[in-house]
Amino acid sequence: MIEISVNSLVRGWSRNCPRFENNTLLKNYLSLKSTCNSNCLDFSRARADDGPAYLTILIVGHLMAPLLHFTFVKWRPEPIILFLIFAVGCISLSLYLLLRIKCVIVGLQWERKMYGFKDSQ
């Protein structure tokens, strides 16, 4: 069984360095810092690739599709109103989740010593 420390995942969710909580992991919206300021952890070889985008689409789709069906059946709003509400909801939820999922994946990579984190523990 794979044992994973929840601390690195929680730190990733809060967009912090997986080793210490006092430093942010991102320098821009989605770009990682090359190194951590407080502990010299090298993030240049961390690879999240398309994983955060796929997981974000999966989560947003599974949350919004049943909600869209329920809203349409229960209240029957005008199509343009329904589109506007759910378009804003999907975009805002996607933007919220995307960077957090990316940081969680980097935290998971650090925890499991994947890619460039093999010698950084």
Coordinates of C-alpha atoms in Angstrom, one line a residue:
M1 CA 0.0 0.0 0.0
I2 CA 1.3 3.5 -0.8
E3 CA 1.7 5.7 2.2
I4 CA 1.3 9.4 1.6
S5 CA 1.7 12.1 4.1
V6 CA -1.3 14.4 4.1
N7 CA 0.9 17.4 5.1
S8 CA 2.5 17.8 1.7
L9 CA -0.9 17.5 0.0
V10 CA -2.5 20.1 2.3
R11 CA 0.5 22.4 1.8
G12 CA 0.1 21.9 -2.0
W13 CA -3.6 22.7 -1.7
S14 CA -2.7 26.0 0.0
R15 CA -0.1 26.6 -2.7
N16 CA 2.8 26.4 -0.4
C17 CA 6.1 24.5 -0.7
P18 CA 5.6 20.8 0.1
R19 CA 8.5 20.8 2.6
F20 CA 7.7 24.0 4.6
E21 CA 4.6 26.0 4.8
N22 CA 6.1 29.5 4.9
N23 CA 7.0 29.8 1.2
T24 CA 4.7 30.0 -1.8
L25 CA 5.2 27.5 -4.6
L26 CA 4.1 29.6 -7.6
K27 CA 5.7 32.7 -9.0
N28 CA 2.8 33.5 -11.5
Y29 CA -0.6 32.0 -11.9
L30 CA 0.5 28.6 -13.1
S31 CA 4.3 28.8 -13.3
L32 CA 6.4 27.2 -10.5
K33 CA 9.3 28.9 -8.9
S34 CA 12.6 27.4 -10.0
T35 CA 13.8 27.0 -6.3
C36 CA 12.2 27.5 -2.9
N37 CA 13.6 30.5 -1.1
S38 CA 13.6 29.0 2.4
N39 CA 15.0 25.4 1.9
C40 CA 16.7 25.5 -1.6
L41 CA 14.3 22.8 -2.9
D42 CA 14.6 22.7 -6.7
F43 CA 11.3 22.8 -8.6
S44 CA 12.8 23.2 -12.1
R45 CA 12.4 19.4 -12.8
A46 CA 8.9 19.0 -11.4
R47 CA 6.4 17.9 -14.0
A48 CA 2.7 18.3 -13.7
D49 CA 2.0 18.3 -17.4
D50 CA -1.7 17.9 -18.3
G51 CA -2.7 16.2 -15.1
P52 CA -4.1 19.3 -13.4
A53 CA -6.2 20.2 -16.5
Y54 CA -7.6 16.7 -16.8
L55 CA -8.5 16.5 -13.1
T56 CA -10.0 20.0 -13.1
I57 CA -12.2 19.1 -16.1
L58 CA -13.2 15.9 -14.4
I59 CA -14.2 17.6 -11.1
V60 CA -15.9 20.6 -12.7
G61 CA -17.9 18.3 -15.0
H62 CA -19.0 16.0 -12.3
L63 CA -20.1 18.9 -10.1
M64 CA -21.8 21.0 -12.7
A65 CA -23.6 18.4 -14.9
P66 CA -25.9 17.2 -12.2
L67 CA -26.4 20.7 -10.9
L68 CA -27.3 21.9 -14.4
H69 CA -29.8 19.0 -14.8
F70 CA -31.4 19.7 -11.4
T71 CA -31.6 23.5 -12.1
F72 CA -33.2 22.9 -15.5
V73 CA -35.8 20.4 -14.2
K74 CA -36.7 22.2 -11.0
W75 CA -36.9 25.9 -12.2
R76 CA -36.9 25.9 -16.0
P77 CA -35.0 29.2 -16.4
E78 CA -34.4 30.9 -19.7
P79 CA -31.6 29.3 -21.7
I80 CA -29.5 32.4 -21.8
I81 CA -29.8 32.9 -18.1
L82 CA -28.9 29.2 -17.5
F83 CA -25.9 29.5 -19.8
L84 CA -24.6 32.7 -18.2
I85 CA -24.9 31.3 -14.7
F86 CA -23.2 28.0 -15.5
A87 CA -20.6 29.6 -17.7
V88 CA -19.5 31.9 -14.9
G89 CA -19.7 29.0 -12.4
C90 CA -17.6 26.6 -14.5
I91 CA -15.0 29.2 -15.4
S92 CA -14.6 30.4 -11.8
L93 CA -14.5 26.9 -10.4
S94 CA -11.9 25.9 -13.0
L95 CA -9.7 28.8 -12.3
Y96 CA -9.9 28.1 -8.6
L97 CA -9.1 24.4 -8.8
L98 CA -6.5 24.4 -11.6
L99 CA -3.6 26.0 -9.6
R100 CA -4.4 24.1 -6.4
I101 CA -4.5 20.8 -8.2
K102 CA -1.2 21.6 -9.9
C103 CA 0.4 22.4 -6.5
V104 CA -1.1 19.2 -5.0
I105 CA 0.4 17.1 -7.8
V106 CA 3.9 18.8 -7.3
G107 CA 3.5 18.0 -3.5
L108 CA 2.6 14.4 -4.3
Q109 CA 5.7 14.2 -6.6
W110 CA 7.9 15.6 -3.8
E111 CA 6.4 13.1 -1.3
R112 CA 6.9 10.1 -3.6
K113 CA 10.4 11.3 -4.7
M114 CA 9.4 11.3 -8.3
Y115 CA 11.2 13.1 -11.2
G116 CA 13.8 15.6 -9.9
F117 CA 12.9 15.2 -6.2
K118 CA 14.9 11.9 -5.7
D119 CA 17.9 13.5 -4.1
S120 CA 16.2 16.5 -2.5
Q121 CA 14.8 14.9 0.7

